[in-house]
Amino acid sequence: ATVSVLYWWSKMDPSSLRTPCYVLDLDIAKGNAEAMLTRCKEAGCTLRPHVKTHKTIEGALLQTGGRKSGIVVSTLREAQFFMEGGFDDILYAVPITPDKLDQAAEISKRIAFHVMVDNPAQLDAILAHPHPSWSLFIMVDCGYHRDGVDPYSEEAVELAKRITTSGKTALKGVYTHGGNSYDARGTEQIHAYAVAERDAVVAFANKLREAGVEVGTVGVGSTPTCSHPPSDGLHGVTEMHPGNYFTYDSMQCDIGSCSLADVAVRVLTRVVGIYPERNMLIIDMGWTACSVQGAATGYGRITSHPELTVKVLKQEAGEVVPKSGTLDASKYKVGMILEVAPYHSCAAGALHPTVRIKEKGLITGEWVPCRGW
């Protein structure tokens, strides 16, 4: 398992870091993790957190409250990584394809490993595979229209019946992701998406039960809808599986899931050039350090200098301009650090080989995330 690494620079000032780099404020992340655990408990649900935002053992343990069990991953490499780190109950939350079944079978020989299906072709491939026993979730479309079965269709019921009667597959539960909640702006709109997410998956679970199919886990989860769940509760839901909430990001601020004070991560970048005649600065953060998402809103927020915004990112450099008016070049120096709360922390974090950990203003260590598929 990968563990925190403390080098000779332990407890160093962030200004000494080589840039660009990715920094996580541990106190903020812990607060986010604890808040979601509490929210889940109050809703009467189990929290099965998604770990793809950070892809680290340390972060996952904070999300679960210390247990090495009950997480969600997006790649088989993540599943392998967390299994090797001691986690014994993992859901691979992407509908599976035949090329991945051999590795999935090997993982399921060692731990409680669940795979996702949403159409008969996937189930056909699983039933044709020599591995004798599979634990399956059915992905449900709650209005996002990315993947998932139509919860009101008879075809979805037939898929569930095939799973429960095949002799080699078991239906662990039903799962939905309200990714369309990312279109919300404000708590009222988030609540509306959360209600639709809950109602779709609970209705499907009830439909299956009426057809004689036993359903255990009924799961919902997106960071907006789990940060602001339905005001009338989550009756019928047994599990929540958000992930981005652990760090949040500028996009979640725009949605209304959190405040800027809840965003636990920053990309640190340095000014490499000052060009008052062009009304801009150049920084050493390109899209390889922050991603291309969020261009319309400055790729995030420059929290250390809110008067500035990122105009455009190239591969290894970015152009920074004032939000309004003329650049006051006297405020900036070559080599000074700008702190950027990234637009999407899942994307930004995936671009860095390590996560530097900040506690009480000092860098105290680093986490090494999983990489690959």
XYZ file of C-alpha atoms in Angstrom:
373
model
C 0.000 0.000 0.000
C 1.070 3.571 -0.604
C 1.547 5.613 2.543
C 2.341 9.202 3.378
C 5.956 10.054 2.637
C 7.879 12.532 4.778
C 11.107 13.828 3.312
C 13.838 16.081 4.643
C 11.687 19.030 3.676
C 8.954 17.963 6.083
C 7.198 21.008 7.538
C 8.532 23.262 4.800
C 6.965 26.524 3.724
C 4.823 26.146 0.564
C 6.847 28.960 -1.045
C 9.762 26.500 -1.307
C 7.830 24.036 -3.471
C 8.716 23.424 -7.094
C 5.831 24.509 -9.309
C 3.413 23.661 -10.682
C 2.276 21.343 -7.907
C -0.916 20.155 -6.245
C -1.545 20.921 -2.569
C -4.282 19.634 -0.261
C -5.210 21.377 2.987
C -5.667 18.444 5.319
C -7.842 20.209 7.895
C -10.347 21.300 5.230
C -10.460 17.844 3.626
C -10.988 16.213 7.025
C -13.828 18.616 7.712
C -15.467 17.788 4.399
C -15.129 14.053 5.072
C -16.578 14.312 8.563
C -19.475 16.473 7.374
C -20.500 13.913 4.738
C -20.245 11.022 7.213
C -22.512 12.950 9.575
C -24.951 13.854 6.796
C -25.183 10.207 5.768
C -25.772 9.028 9.313
C -28.520 11.600 9.810
C -30.171 10.434 6.571
C -30.116 6.823 7.725
C -27.734 5.737 4.956
C -24.350 4.093 4.662
C -21.624 6.134 2.983
C -19.770 4.280 0.223
C -17.515 7.110 -0.956
C -16.145 7.411 -4.461
C -12.353 7.713 -4.327
C -11.540 8.809 -7.892
C -11.131 12.482 -6.936
C -7.854 11.820 -5.079
C -7.080 8.118 -5.715
C -5.129 7.739 -2.458
C -5.290 5.309 0.444
C -5.000 8.151 2.927
C -7.872 10.118 1.443
C -10.107 7.055 1.267
C -9.548 6.288 4.939
C -10.634 9.805 5.844
C -13.751 9.422 3.695
C -14.769 6.104 5.264
C -14.000 7.164 8.804
C -11.089 4.726 9.008
C -12.611 1.509 7.687
C -10.946 -0.316 4.797
C -14.219 -1.273 3.206
C -17.112 0.066 1.169
C -15.694 2.337 -1.548
C -16.386 3.109 -5.213
C -13.767 3.241 -7.989
C -13.789 4.201 -11.655
C -10.967 2.030 -13.003
C -9.773 -1.512 -12.440
C -6.334 -0.105 -11.664
C -7.934 1.756 -8.771
C -9.664 -1.435 -7.657
C -6.338 -3.299 -7.664
C -4.572 -0.448 -5.862
C -7.122 -0.194 -3.058
C -7.397 -3.966 -2.717
C -3.616 -4.134 -2.288
C -4.009 -1.358 0.278
C -6.307 -3.568 2.352
C -9.797 -2.520 1.194
C -12.077 -5.541 1.028
C -15.380 -4.262 -0.442
C -15.132 -2.294 -3.689
C -17.624 -1.314 -6.383
C -16.382 -0.677 -9.922
C -18.967 1.882 -10.984
C -18.569 1.838 -14.770
C -20.564 -0.638 -16.888
C -18.044 -3.372 -17.599
C -16.783 -4.554 -20.998
C -15.469 -8.022 -21.915
C -11.794 -6.989 -22.057
C -11.874 -6.230 -18.316
C -13.507 -9.418 -17.093
C -10.331 -11.430 -16.529
C -8.909 -8.816 -14.173
C -12.269 -8.280 -12.503
C -12.533 -12.027 -11.896
C -9.094 -12.118 -10.270
C -10.004 -9.253 -7.949
C -13.323 -10.872 -7.018
C -11.475 -14.029 -5.949
C -9.804 -12.011 -3.174
C -12.386 -9.499 -1.946
C -16.047 -8.532 -2.181
C -15.887 -6.927 -5.614
C -18.943 -5.665 -7.449
C -19.263 -4.756 -11.110
C -21.833 -2.667 -12.932
C -24.168 -3.560 -15.791
C -26.880 -1.657 -17.627
C -27.618 -3.776 -20.701
C -27.973 -7.462 -21.671
C -24.756 -7.573 -23.727
C -22.681 -6.938 -20.614
C -24.493 -9.675 -18.745
C -24.034 -12.054 -21.686
C -20.270 -11.524 -21.514
C -20.214 -12.090 -17.764
C -22.227 -15.306 -18.034
C -19.905 -16.571 -20.773
C -16.821 -15.966 -18.626
C -15.476 -19.009 -16.714
C -15.413 -17.235 -13.335
C -18.225 -18.930 -11.385
C -19.591 -16.137 -9.215
C -20.212 -12.425 -9.792
C -21.720 -9.676 -7.658
C -23.535 -7.115 -9.789
C -25.115 -3.697 -9.467
C -27.526 -2.331 -12.052
C -26.861 1.256 -13.106
C -30.059 3.326 -13.225
C -30.649 6.434 -15.329
C -32.205 9.108 -13.090
C -32.341 11.763 -15.820
C -28.628 12.220 -16.511
C -28.957 10.154 -19.702
C -25.326 9.059 -19.735
C -25.594 5.408 -18.776
C -28.088 3.332 -16.857
C -31.327 1.476 -17.478
C -34.672 3.184 -17.823
C -36.090 2.612 -14.318
C -39.638 2.379 -15.633
C -38.971 -0.142 -18.420
C -39.818 -3.830 -18.461
C -36.457 -4.521 -20.153
C -34.719 -3.354 -16.973
C -36.813 -5.761 -14.912
C -35.924 -8.624 -17.263
C -32.221 -7.768 -16.878
C -32.571 -8.010 -13.099
C -34.429 -11.314 -13.343
C -31.690 -12.784 -15.543
C -29.090 -11.736 -12.980
C -30.927 -13.376 -10.092
C -31.739 -16.624 -11.912
C -28.520 -17.268 -13.839
C -26.885 -19.371 -11.147
C -23.594 -17.448 -11.289
C -24.586 -13.815 -10.753
C -26.118 -12.111 -7.725
C -27.825 -8.728 -7.669
C -26.090 -6.718 -4.950
C -28.124 -3.588 -5.584
C -29.158 -0.698 -7.800
C -27.113 2.463 -8.248
C -27.653 5.858 -9.784
C -25.572 8.979 -10.273
C -27.305 12.321 -10.611
C -24.604 13.874 -12.752
C -27.175 16.223 -14.268
C -27.174 18.020 -10.901
C -24.003 19.715 -12.119
C -26.331 21.884 -14.202
C -27.890 23.276 -11.017
C -27.280 26.731 -9.647
C -28.181 27.105 -6.015
C -29.629 24.934 -3.279
C -33.199 24.983 -4.557
C -32.205 23.568 -7.944
C -29.878 21.023 -6.330
C -32.757 19.803 -4.163
C -34.896 19.273 -7.263
C -32.213 17.073 -8.842
C -31.748 15.226 -5.548
C -35.461 14.420 -5.388
C -35.450 13.139 -8.990
C -32.361 11.030 -8.295
C -33.909 9.482 -5.178
C -37.311 8.905 -6.723
C -35.948 7.199 -9.842
C -33.776 4.645 -8.073
C -36.295 3.959 -5.283
C -39.072 3.496 -7.850
C -36.911 1.001 -9.733
C -36.084 -0.915 -6.560
C -39.788 -1.098 -5.711
C -40.626 -2.190 -9.257
C -38.131 -5.034 -8.973
C -39.509 -6.106 -5.601
C -43.023 -6.170 -7.023
C -41.680 -8.481 -9.736
C -40.252 -10.822 -7.123
C -36.639 -9.635 -7.345
C -34.891 -9.060 -4.038
C -33.008 -5.753 -3.849
C -30.481 -4.988 -1.142
C -28.542 -1.796 -1.738
C -30.306 1.247 -3.167
C -27.699 3.897 -3.862
C -27.672 7.557 -4.876
C -24.797 9.898 -5.266
C -23.413 13.042 -6.753
C -21.576 15.675 -4.795
C -24.253 18.373 -5.259
C -27.178 16.111 -4.323
C -25.361 14.542 -1.372
C -24.181 17.934 -0.127
C -27.803 19.119 -0.219
C -30.024 16.008 -0.049
C -33.820 16.233 -0.352
C -35.381 18.207 2.474
C -37.988 15.461 2.905
C -35.314 12.812 3.375
C -33.961 9.768 1.578
C -36.615 7.184 2.427
C -35.929 4.014 0.474
C -32.241 4.827 -0.085
C -29.649 2.756 1.788
C -26.370 4.130 0.459
C -24.792 7.369 -0.765
C -21.713 7.430 -2.989
C -20.438 10.973 -3.653
C -16.731 11.613 -4.207
C -15.745 15.158 -5.179
C -16.973 16.548 -1.837
C -13.714 15.419 -0.181
C -11.872 18.318 -1.831
C -14.659 20.230 -3.606
C -13.535 22.702 -6.308
C -14.471 25.918 -8.095
C -17.150 24.159 -10.128
C -18.892 23.019 -6.939
C -18.776 26.622 -5.698
C -20.508 27.701 -8.911
C -23.157 25.006 -8.481
C -23.783 25.895 -4.863
C -22.599 22.630 -3.311
C -20.063 24.414 -1.122
C -18.331 27.691 -0.358
C -14.809 28.613 -1.388
C -13.725 27.970 2.191
C -14.614 24.273 1.668
C -12.270 23.828 -1.313
C -9.329 21.837 0.034
C -7.004 21.846 -2.975
C -4.907 24.352 -4.869
C -2.625 24.212 -7.867
C 0.399 26.323 -7.037
C 1.958 28.108 -9.994
C 4.653 30.751 -10.379
C 4.765 33.934 -12.376
C 7.399 33.487 -15.078
C 6.904 36.765 -16.923
C 5.276 40.187 -16.455
C 4.099 42.033 -19.565
C 2.332 45.311 -18.691
C 2.270 46.367 -22.339
C 0.198 43.251 -23.060
C -1.800 43.606 -19.810
C -0.877 40.096 -18.689
C 1.318 37.736 -16.717
C 2.636 34.350 -17.827
C 2.576 31.457 -15.348
C 4.102 27.972 -15.353
C 0.693 26.239 -15.075
C -0.639 24.900 -18.341
C -3.518 22.538 -18.976
C -1.165 19.669 -18.071
C -1.307 20.946 -14.466
C -4.925 22.110 -14.219
C -6.911 20.581 -17.150
C -8.778 22.430 -19.888
C -12.112 22.327 -18.090
C -13.689 25.580 -16.950
C -12.180 27.841 -19.595
C -15.270 30.066 -19.572
C -14.753 30.819 -15.877
C -10.976 31.140 -15.742
C -10.191 27.447 -15.195
C -10.946 28.037 -11.515
C -10.231 30.857 -9.090
C -6.889 32.537 -8.321
C -7.588 32.697 -4.608
C -4.320 34.378 -3.613
C -4.971 37.254 -6.050
C -8.715 37.404 -6.751
C -8.226 40.458 -8.961
C -6.669 38.138 -11.554
C -8.074 35.414 -13.781
C -6.570 32.852 -16.160
C -7.361 33.891 -19.722
C -6.026 30.813 -21.500
C -3.927 27.726 -20.771
C -1.352 26.306 -23.148
C 0.321 22.957 -22.550
C 2.897 24.166 -20.011
C 2.050 27.846 -19.551
C -0.907 30.116 -18.939
C -1.862 33.713 -19.602
C -3.205 35.630 -16.617
C -5.004 38.962 -16.929
C -6.807 41.356 -14.591
C -10.533 40.731 -14.241
C -11.016 44.370 -15.146
C -8.925 47.396 -15.967
C -5.161 47.599 -16.377
C -2.568 45.287 -14.834
C -0.713 46.914 -11.942
C 2.671 45.345 -12.677
C 4.136 46.622 -9.399
C 2.067 44.051 -7.450
C 3.735 41.036 -9.037
C 7.246 39.619 -9.246
C 8.802 36.903 -11.344
C 8.866 33.753 -9.210
C 5.937 34.676 -6.955
C 3.359 31.971 -6.338
C -0.277 32.204 -7.344
C -2.738 29.769 -5.759
C -5.472 28.405 -8.016
C -8.565 26.602 -6.770
C -9.065 24.396 -9.845
C -12.332 24.266 -11.728
C -12.528 20.465 -11.413
C -10.412 18.799 -8.752
C -10.922 15.290 -10.174
C -9.318 16.399 -13.438
C -6.607 18.584 -11.907
C -5.597 15.981 -9.339
C -5.210 13.290 -12.002
C -2.487 15.364 -13.669
C -0.075 15.403 -10.720
C 2.186 12.544 -9.564
C 1.855 13.498 -5.897
C -0.442 15.415 -3.585
C 1.437 17.710 -1.217
C -0.199 17.880 2.207
C -0.541 21.179 4.043
C -1.243 21.449 7.764
C -1.424 24.762 9.587
C 0.223 26.544 6.692
C 3.172 24.167 6.273
C 3.820 21.254 3.923
C 4.089 18.149 6.092
C 4.189 15.295 3.599
C 2.756 13.913 0.386
C 0.349 11.249 -0.785
C 1.076 9.164 -3.864
C -2.087 8.454 -5.880
C -2.988 5.534 -8.090
C -2.458 6.056 -11.810
C -3.643 4.194 -14.897
C -6.668 2.206 -15.959
